[in-house]
Amino acid sequence: MKLDLTLSHHLAGESLSFSWDSDTGTLTGPDADRARRMVERADGKVTLPAWPEMDAPDPLHNSASFALIFASYGYHLPPELEILLPELTDDLPTDAVA
């Protein structure tokens, strides 16, 4: 799947513009290097508020992992990625620290 993305940040008011090809695992475009560094920094793990660390394996090929990483950085995702996020409920996992 190839997506041309412009992700806006919820708080910072900035955006990232790049293309992502999940079949080849490549990022191209104006902000591709910055997006790649963000994926690398996550190192296959993400933490969302009030939830324990979650695995995000192979994010350049795995759409759900890719979505988790950019959501964890506070970016608004397009619908085709947002639906891949885990549903967060009011029930905290038993090992979560509030």
Tab-separated table of C-alpha atoms in Angstrom:
chain	number	residue	atom	x	y	z
A	1	MET	CA	0.000	0.000	0.000
A	2	LYS	CA	1.366	3.440	-0.885
A	3	LEU	CA	0.106	6.508	0.941
A	4	ASP	CA	0.880	10.181	0.407
A	5	LEU	CA	0.637	11.650	3.896
A	6	THR	CA	0.486	15.048	5.495
A	7	LEU	CA	0.251	14.460	9.222
A	8	SER	CA	-0.577	17.457	11.401
A	9	HIS	CA	0.460	17.540	15.035
A	10	HIS	CA	-2.335	17.882	17.595
A	11	LEU	CA	-0.511	20.418	19.779
A	12	ALA	CA	2.559	21.755	18.012
A	13	GLY	CA	0.746	22.933	14.885
A	14	GLU	CA	3.434	21.451	12.680
A	15	SER	CA	3.005	18.879	9.960
A	16	LEU	CA	4.979	16.154	8.220
A	17	SER	CA	4.606	15.529	4.482
A	18	PHE	CA	5.952	12.318	2.995
A	19	SER	CA	4.994	9.211	1.052
A	20	TRP	CA	5.093	5.763	2.596
A	21	ASP	CA	5.143	2.468	0.715
A	22	SER	CA	4.435	-0.369	3.151
A	23	ASP	CA	5.313	-3.010	0.544
A	24	THR	CA	8.892	-1.771	0.165
A	25	GLY	CA	9.187	-0.070	3.571
A	26	THR	CA	10.322	3.206	2.010
A	27	LEU	CA	9.630	6.800	2.977
A	28	THR	CA	10.113	9.523	0.385
A	29	GLY	CA	9.293	13.197	0.103
A	30	PRO	CA	10.072	16.451	1.881
A	31	ASP	CA	9.896	15.168	5.480
A	32	ALA	CA	10.868	11.528	4.849
A	33	ASP	CA	14.167	11.756	6.744
A	34	ARG	CA	12.474	13.237	9.809
A	35	ALA	CA	9.693	10.619	9.705
A	36	ARG	CA	12.300	7.848	9.359
A	37	ARG	CA	14.192	9.134	12.409
A	38	MET	CA	10.935	9.090	14.397
A	39	VAL	CA	10.312	5.468	13.410
A	40	GLU	CA	13.895	4.531	14.300
A	41	ARG	CA	13.689	6.343	17.652
A	42	ALA	CA	10.588	4.330	18.579
A	43	ASP	CA	12.682	1.161	18.238
A	44	GLY	CA	9.610	-1.050	17.838
A	45	LYS	CA	7.871	0.181	21.014
A	46	VAL	CA	5.379	2.954	21.747
A	47	THR	CA	3.804	4.367	24.862
A	48	LEU	CA	0.440	6.076	24.796
A	49	PRO	CA	-0.887	8.078	27.777
A	50	ALA	CA	-2.181	5.875	30.619
A	51	TRP	CA	-1.201	2.637	28.837
A	52	PRO	CA	1.824	0.428	29.190
A	53	GLU	CA	4.437	0.163	26.487
A	54	MET	CA	3.132	-1.594	23.355
A	55	ASP	CA	5.048	-3.448	20.681
A	56	ALA	CA	5.149	-1.895	17.219
A	57	PRO	CA	7.096	-4.436	15.172
A	58	ASP	CA	8.379	-3.664	11.669
A	59	PRO	CA	6.632	-0.287	11.369
A	60	LEU	CA	7.869	0.465	7.859
A	61	HIS	CA	6.013	-2.628	6.602
A	62	ASN	CA	3.267	-3.052	9.240
A	63	SER	CA	0.450	-0.504	8.957
A	64	ALA	CA	-0.811	-0.917	12.530
A	65	SER	CA	2.702	-0.399	13.956
A	66	PHE	CA	3.243	2.597	11.683
A	67	ALA	CA	-0.036	4.136	12.889
A	68	LEU	CA	0.842	3.510	16.555
A	69	ILE	CA	4.187	5.247	16.250
A	70	PHE	CA	2.888	8.437	14.695
A	71	ALA	CA	-0.118	8.547	17.038
A	72	SER	CA	2.284	8.245	19.983
A	73	TYR	CA	4.106	11.348	18.729
A	74	GLY	CA	0.781	13.237	18.714
A	75	TYR	CA	0.089	13.327	14.971
A	76	HIS	CA	-3.438	13.234	13.570
A	77	LEU	CA	-3.779	10.192	11.318
A	78	PRO	CA	-5.849	9.825	8.162
A	79	PRO	CA	-8.867	7.482	8.516
A	80	GLU	CA	-7.133	4.550	6.793
A	81	LEU	CA	-4.466	4.552	9.524
A	82	GLU	CA	-6.589	5.707	12.452
A	83	ILE	CA	-8.816	2.624	12.225
A	84	LEU	CA	-5.743	0.464	12.853
A	85	LEU	CA	-5.135	1.917	16.322
A	86	PRO	CA	-6.149	-0.196	19.311
A	87	GLU	CA	-9.408	0.874	20.872
A	88	LEU	CA	-8.620	2.639	24.112
A	89	THR	CA	-11.276	2.146	26.771
A	90	ASP	CA	-11.793	3.409	30.291
A	91	ASP	CA	-10.546	0.068	31.599
A	92	LEU	CA	-6.845	0.380	32.316
A	93	PRO	CA	-4.701	-2.719	32.069
A	94	THR	CA	-3.946	-4.128	35.512
A	95	ASP	CA	-0.241	-3.252	35.252
A	96	ALA	CA	-0.796	0.379	34.172
A	97	VAL	CA	0.327	3.233	36.358
A	98	ALA	CA	-2.126	6.125	36.451
